[in-house]
XYZ file of N, CA, C and O in Angstrom:
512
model
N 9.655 -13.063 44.225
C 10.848 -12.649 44.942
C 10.716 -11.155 45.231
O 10.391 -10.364 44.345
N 11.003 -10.743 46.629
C 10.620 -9.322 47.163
C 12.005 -8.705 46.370
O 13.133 -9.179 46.241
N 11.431 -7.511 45.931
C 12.584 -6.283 45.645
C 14.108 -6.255 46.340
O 15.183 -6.025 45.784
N 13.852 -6.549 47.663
C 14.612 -5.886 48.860
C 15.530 -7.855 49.094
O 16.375 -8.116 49.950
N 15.166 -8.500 48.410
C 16.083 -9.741 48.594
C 16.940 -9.922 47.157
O 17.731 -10.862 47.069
N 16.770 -9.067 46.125
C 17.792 -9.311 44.912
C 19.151 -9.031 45.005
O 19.599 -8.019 45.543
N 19.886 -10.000 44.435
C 21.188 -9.848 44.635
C 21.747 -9.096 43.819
O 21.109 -8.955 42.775
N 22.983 -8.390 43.904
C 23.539 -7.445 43.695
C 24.466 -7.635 42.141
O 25.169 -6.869 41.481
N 24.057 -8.999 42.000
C 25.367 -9.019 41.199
C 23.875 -9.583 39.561
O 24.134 -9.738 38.368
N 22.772 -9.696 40.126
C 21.824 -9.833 39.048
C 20.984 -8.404 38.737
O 20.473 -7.566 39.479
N 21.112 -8.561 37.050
C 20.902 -7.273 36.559
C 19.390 -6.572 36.874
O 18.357 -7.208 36.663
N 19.382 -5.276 37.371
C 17.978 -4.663 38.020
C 16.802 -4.778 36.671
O 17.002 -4.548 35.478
N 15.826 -5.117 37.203
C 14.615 -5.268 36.427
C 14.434 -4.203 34.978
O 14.934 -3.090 35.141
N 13.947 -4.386 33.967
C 13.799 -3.141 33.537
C 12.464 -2.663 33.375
O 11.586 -3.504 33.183
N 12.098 -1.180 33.430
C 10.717 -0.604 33.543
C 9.618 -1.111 32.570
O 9.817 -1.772 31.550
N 8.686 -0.782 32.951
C 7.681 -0.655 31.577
C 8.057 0.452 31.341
O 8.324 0.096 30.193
N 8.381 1.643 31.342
C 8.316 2.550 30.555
C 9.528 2.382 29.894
O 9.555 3.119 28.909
N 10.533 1.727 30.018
C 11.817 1.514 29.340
C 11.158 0.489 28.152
O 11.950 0.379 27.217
N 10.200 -0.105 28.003
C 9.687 -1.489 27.189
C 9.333 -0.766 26.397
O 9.918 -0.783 25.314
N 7.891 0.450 26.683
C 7.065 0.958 25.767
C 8.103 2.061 25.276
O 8.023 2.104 24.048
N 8.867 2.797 25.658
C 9.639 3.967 25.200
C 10.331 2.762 23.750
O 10.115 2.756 22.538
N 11.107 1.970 24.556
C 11.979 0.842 23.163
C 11.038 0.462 21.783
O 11.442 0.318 20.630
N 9.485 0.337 22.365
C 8.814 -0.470 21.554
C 8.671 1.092 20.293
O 8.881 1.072 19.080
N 8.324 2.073 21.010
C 8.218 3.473 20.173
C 8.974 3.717 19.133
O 8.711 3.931 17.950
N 10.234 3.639 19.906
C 11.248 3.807 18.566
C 11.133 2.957 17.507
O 11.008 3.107 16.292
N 11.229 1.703 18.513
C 11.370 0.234 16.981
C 9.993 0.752 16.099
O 10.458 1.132 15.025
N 8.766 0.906 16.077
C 7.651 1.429 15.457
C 7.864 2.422 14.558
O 7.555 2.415 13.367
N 8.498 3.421 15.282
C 8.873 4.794 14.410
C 9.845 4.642 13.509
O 9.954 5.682 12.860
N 10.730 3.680 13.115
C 11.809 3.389 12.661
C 11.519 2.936 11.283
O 11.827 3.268 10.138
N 10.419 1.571 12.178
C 9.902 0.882 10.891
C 9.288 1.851 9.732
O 9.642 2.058 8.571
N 8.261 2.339 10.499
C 7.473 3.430 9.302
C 8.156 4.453 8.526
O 7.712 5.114 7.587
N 9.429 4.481 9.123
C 10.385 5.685 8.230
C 10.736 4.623 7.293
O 10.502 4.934 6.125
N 11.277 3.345 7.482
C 11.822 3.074 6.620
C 10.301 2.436 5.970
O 10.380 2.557 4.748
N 10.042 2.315 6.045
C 8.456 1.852 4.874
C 7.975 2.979 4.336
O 7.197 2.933 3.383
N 8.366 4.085 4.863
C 7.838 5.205 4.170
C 9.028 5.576 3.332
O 8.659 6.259 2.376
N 10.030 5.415 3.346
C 11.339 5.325 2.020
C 11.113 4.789 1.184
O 11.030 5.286 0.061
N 10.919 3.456 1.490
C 10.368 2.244 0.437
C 9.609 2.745 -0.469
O 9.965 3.082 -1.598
N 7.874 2.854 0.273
C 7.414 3.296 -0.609
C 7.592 4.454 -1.598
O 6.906 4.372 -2.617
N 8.665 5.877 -1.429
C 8.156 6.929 -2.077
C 9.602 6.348 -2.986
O 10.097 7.185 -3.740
N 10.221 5.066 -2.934
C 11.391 4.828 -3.949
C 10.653 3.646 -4.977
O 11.025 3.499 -6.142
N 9.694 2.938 -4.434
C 8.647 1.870 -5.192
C 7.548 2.778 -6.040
O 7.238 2.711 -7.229
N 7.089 3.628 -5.012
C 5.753 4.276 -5.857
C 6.347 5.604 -6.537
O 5.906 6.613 -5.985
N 7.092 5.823 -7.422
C 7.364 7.501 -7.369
C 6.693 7.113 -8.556
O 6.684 5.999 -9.080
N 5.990 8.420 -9.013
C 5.066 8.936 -10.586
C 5.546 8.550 -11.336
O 4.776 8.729 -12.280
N 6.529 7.987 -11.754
C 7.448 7.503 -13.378
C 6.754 5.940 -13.311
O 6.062 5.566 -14.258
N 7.009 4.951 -11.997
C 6.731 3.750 -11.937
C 4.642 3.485 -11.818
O 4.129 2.366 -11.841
N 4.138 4.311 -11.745
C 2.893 4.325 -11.379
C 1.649 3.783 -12.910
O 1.182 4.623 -13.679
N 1.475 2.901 -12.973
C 0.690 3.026 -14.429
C -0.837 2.677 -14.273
O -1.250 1.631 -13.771
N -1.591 3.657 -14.754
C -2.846 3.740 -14.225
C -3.712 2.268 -15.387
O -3.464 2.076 -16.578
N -4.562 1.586 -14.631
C -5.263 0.631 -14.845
C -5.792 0.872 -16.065
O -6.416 1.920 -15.902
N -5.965 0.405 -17.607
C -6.148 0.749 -18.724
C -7.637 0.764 -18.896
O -8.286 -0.155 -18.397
N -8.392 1.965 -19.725
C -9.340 1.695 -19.718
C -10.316 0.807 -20.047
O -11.445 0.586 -19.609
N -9.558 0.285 -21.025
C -10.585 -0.520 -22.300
C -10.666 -2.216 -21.248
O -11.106 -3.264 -21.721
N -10.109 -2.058 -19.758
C -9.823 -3.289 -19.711
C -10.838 -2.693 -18.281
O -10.966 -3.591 -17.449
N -11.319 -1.798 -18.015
C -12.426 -1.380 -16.834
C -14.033 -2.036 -17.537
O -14.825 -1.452 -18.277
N -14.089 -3.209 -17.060
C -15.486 -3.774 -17.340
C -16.527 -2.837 -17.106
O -17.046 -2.216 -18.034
N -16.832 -2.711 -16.025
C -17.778 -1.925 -15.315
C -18.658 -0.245 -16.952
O -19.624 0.181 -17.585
N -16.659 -0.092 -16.491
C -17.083 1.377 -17.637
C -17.425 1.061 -18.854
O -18.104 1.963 -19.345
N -17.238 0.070 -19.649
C -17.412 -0.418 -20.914
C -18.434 -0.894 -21.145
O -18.798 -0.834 -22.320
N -19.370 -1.592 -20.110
C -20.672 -1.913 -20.058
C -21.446 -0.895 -19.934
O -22.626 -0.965 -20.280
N -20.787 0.470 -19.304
C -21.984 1.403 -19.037
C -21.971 1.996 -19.747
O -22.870 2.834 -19.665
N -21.151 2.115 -20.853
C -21.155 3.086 -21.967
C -21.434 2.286 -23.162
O -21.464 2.968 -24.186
N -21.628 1.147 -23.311
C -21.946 0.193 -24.316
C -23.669 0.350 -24.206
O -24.448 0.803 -25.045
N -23.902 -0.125 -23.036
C -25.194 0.199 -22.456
C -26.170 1.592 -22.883
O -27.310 1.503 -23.339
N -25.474 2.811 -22.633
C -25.950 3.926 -22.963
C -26.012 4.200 -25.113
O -26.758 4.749 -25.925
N -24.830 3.473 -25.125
C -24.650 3.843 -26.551
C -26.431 2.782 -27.235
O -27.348 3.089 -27.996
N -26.139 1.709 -26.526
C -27.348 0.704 -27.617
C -28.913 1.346 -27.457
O -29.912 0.875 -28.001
N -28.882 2.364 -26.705
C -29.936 3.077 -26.152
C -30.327 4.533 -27.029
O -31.381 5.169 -27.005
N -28.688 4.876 -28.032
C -28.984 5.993 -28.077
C -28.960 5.762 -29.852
O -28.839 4.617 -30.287
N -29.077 6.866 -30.738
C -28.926 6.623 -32.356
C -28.743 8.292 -32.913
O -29.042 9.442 -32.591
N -28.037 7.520 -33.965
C -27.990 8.955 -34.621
C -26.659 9.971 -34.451
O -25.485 9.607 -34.501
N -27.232 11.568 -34.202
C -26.719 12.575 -33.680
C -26.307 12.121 -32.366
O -25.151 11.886 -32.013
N -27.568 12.001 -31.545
C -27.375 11.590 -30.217
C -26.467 10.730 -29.694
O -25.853 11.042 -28.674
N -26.302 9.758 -30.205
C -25.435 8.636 -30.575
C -23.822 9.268 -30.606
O -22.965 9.085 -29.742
N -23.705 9.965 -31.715
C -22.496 10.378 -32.182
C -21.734 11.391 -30.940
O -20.656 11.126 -30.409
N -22.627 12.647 -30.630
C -22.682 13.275 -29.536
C -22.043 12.916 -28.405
O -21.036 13.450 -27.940
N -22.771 11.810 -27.882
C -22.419 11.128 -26.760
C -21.251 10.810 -26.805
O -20.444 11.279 -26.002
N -20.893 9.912 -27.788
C -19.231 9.585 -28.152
C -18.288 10.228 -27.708
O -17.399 9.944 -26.905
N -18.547 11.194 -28.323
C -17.158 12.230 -28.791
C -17.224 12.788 -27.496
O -16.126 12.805 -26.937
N -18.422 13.379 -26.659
C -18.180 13.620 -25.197
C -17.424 12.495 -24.631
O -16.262 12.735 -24.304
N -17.800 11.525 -24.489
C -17.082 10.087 -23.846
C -15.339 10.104 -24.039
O -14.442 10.056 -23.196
N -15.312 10.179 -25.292
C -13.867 10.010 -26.052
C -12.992 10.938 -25.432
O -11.849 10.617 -25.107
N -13.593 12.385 -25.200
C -12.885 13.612 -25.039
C -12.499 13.290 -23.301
O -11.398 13.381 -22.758
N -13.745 12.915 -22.730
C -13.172 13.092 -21.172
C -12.658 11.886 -21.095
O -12.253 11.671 -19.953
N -12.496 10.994 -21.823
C -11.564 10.052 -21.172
C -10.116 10.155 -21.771
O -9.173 9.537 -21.278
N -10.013 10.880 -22.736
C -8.705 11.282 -23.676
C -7.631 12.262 -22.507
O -6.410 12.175 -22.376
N -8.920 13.461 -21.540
C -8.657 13.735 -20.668
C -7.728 13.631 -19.306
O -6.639 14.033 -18.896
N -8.969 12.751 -18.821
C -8.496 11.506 -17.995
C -7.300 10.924 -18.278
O -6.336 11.200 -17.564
N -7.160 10.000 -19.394
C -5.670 9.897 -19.476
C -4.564 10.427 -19.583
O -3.517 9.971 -19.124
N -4.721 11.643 -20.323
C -3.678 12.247 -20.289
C -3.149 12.698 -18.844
O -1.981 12.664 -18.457
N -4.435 13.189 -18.037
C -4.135 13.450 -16.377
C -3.261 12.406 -15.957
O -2.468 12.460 -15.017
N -3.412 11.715 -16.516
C -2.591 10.331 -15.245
C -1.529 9.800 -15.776
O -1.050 8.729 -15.402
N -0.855 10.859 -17.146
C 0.877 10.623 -16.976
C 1.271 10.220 -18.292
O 2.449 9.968 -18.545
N 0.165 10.126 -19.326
C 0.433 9.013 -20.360
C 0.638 10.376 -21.556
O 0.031 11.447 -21.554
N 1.573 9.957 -22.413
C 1.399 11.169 -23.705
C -0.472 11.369 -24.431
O -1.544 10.852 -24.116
N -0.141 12.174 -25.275
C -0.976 12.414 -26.310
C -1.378 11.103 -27.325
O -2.527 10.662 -27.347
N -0.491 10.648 -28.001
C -0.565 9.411 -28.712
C -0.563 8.212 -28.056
O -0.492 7.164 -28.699
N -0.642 8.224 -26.684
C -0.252 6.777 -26.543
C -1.871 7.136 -25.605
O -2.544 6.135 -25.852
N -2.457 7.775 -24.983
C -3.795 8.283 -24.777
C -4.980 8.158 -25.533
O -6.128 8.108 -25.090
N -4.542 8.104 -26.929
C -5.540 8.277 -28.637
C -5.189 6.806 -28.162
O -5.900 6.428 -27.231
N -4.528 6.170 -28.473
C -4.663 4.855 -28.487
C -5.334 4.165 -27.744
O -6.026 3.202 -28.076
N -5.124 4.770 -26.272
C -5.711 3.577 -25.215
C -7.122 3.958 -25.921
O -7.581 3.107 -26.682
N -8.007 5.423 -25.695
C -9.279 5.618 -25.769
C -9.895 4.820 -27.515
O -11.021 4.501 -27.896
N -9.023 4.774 -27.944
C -9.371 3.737 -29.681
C -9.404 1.964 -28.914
O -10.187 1.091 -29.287
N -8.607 1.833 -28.077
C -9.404 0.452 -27.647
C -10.223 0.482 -26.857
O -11.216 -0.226 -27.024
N -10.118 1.239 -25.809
C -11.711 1.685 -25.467
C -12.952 1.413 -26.221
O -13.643 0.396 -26.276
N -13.079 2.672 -26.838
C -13.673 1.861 -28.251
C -14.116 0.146 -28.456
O -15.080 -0.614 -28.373
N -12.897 0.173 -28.728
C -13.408 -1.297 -29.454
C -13.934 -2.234 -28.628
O -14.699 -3.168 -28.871
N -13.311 -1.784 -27.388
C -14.017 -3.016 -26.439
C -15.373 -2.205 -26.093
O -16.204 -3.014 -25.679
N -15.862 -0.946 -26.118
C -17.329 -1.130 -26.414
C -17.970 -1.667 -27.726
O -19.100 -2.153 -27.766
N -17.100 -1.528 -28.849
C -18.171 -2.285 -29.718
C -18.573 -3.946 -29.692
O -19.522 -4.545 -30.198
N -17.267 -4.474 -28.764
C -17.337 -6.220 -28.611
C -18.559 -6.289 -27.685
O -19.361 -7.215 -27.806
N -18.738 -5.191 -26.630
C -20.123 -5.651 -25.464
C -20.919 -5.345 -26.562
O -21.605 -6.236 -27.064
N -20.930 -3.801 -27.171
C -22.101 -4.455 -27.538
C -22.655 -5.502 -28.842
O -23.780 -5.979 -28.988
N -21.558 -5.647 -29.622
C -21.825 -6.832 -30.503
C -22.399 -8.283 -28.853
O -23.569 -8.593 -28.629
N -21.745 -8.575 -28.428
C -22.162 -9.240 -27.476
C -23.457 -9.416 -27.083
O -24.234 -10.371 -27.098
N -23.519 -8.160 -26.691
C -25.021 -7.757 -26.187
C -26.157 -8.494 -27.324
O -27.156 -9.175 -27.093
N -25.527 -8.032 -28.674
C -26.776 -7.975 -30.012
C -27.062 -9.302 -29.929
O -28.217 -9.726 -29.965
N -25.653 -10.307 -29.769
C -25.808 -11.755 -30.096
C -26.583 -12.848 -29.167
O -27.156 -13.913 -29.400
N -26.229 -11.790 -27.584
C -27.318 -12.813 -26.381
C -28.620 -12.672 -26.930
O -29.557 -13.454 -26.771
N -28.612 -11.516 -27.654
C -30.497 -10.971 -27.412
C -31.168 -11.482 -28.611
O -32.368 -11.757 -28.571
N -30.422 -11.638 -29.750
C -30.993 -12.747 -30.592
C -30.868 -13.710 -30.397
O -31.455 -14.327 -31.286
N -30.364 -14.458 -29.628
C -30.369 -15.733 -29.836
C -31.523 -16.860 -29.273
O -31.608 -17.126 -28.074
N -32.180 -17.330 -30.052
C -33.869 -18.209 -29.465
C -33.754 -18.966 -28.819
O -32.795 -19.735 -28.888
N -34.505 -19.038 -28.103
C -34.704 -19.775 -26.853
C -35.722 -20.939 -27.117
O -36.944 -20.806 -27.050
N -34.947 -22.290 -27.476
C -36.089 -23.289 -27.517
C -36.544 -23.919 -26.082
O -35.918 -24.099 -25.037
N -37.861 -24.173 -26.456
C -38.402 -25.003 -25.842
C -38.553 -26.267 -25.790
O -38.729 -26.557 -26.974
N -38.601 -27.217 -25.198
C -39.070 -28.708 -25.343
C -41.098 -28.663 -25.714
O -41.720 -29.713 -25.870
C-alpha cells in the first residue's frame, strides 16, 4: 500500500529509529536493573570463597610434591605451603581461626592423597 493512499483515521507507521531508540532503553533498563541485583546478591558479606581442602587439583599437587620431598625439606615446604595459604585465606574474608582451620583440613586432605597414593602403589598386580 503506497504512502500517499493511507487513511487518515489509521495510525501513521512507526520509524525504525523509533524501534531501535525503544529497543535501547528496554536494554539499558534491563542491565541497570541486573546490575542492582547483582551488587544486592553478590555484596562481600554473601561471597564465600571455594574451600581449600576441597580444591582437588591443589591437594594433588602438593601431596605430589610432599611424597617427593623428606626431612627438613619436607617440613620447609609445609610451613611455606601452610603460611601462603593461611594468607590466601585470610585475603578472602575469613577470620584468623576459622582460616587455621580450613588450612588444618587442607592438611588432612593431603595426607588422605597421599595415604592413597601409598596404597595404589603397593598394591600387586597379579597375573594369570
Amino acid at each position: 500500500m503506497p504512502w500517499a493512499d493511507l487513511d487518515a483515521s489509521m495510525p501513521a507507521p512507526l520509524s525504525f529509529r523509533f524501534h531501535i531508540r525503544g529497543y535501547a532503553i528496554a536494554c539499558s533498563a534491563m542491565v541497570d536493573s541486573l546490575r542492582q541485583f547483582m551488587v544486592r546478591k553478590m555484596s562481600p558479606e554473601k561471597v564465600r570463597a571455594f574451600p581449600i581442602d576441597r580444591q582437588t587439583v591443589l591437594v594433588r599437587e602438593v601431596a605430589a610434591k610432599l611424597d617427593n620431598l623428606h626431612g627438613d625439606t619436607a617440613t620447609s615446604f609445609w610451613r611455606a605451603k601452610a603460611s601462603e595459604l593461611l594468607d590466601l585465606v585470610v585475603g578472602s574474608g575469613r577470620d584468623k581461626i576459622a582460616a587455621s582451620d580450613e588450612v588444618r583440613r587442607f592438611f588432612l586432605a593431603v595426607q588422605r592423597e597421599m595415604s592413597a597414593r601409598a596404597a595404589a602403589g603397593s598394591t600387586p598386580i597379579l597375573s594369570a
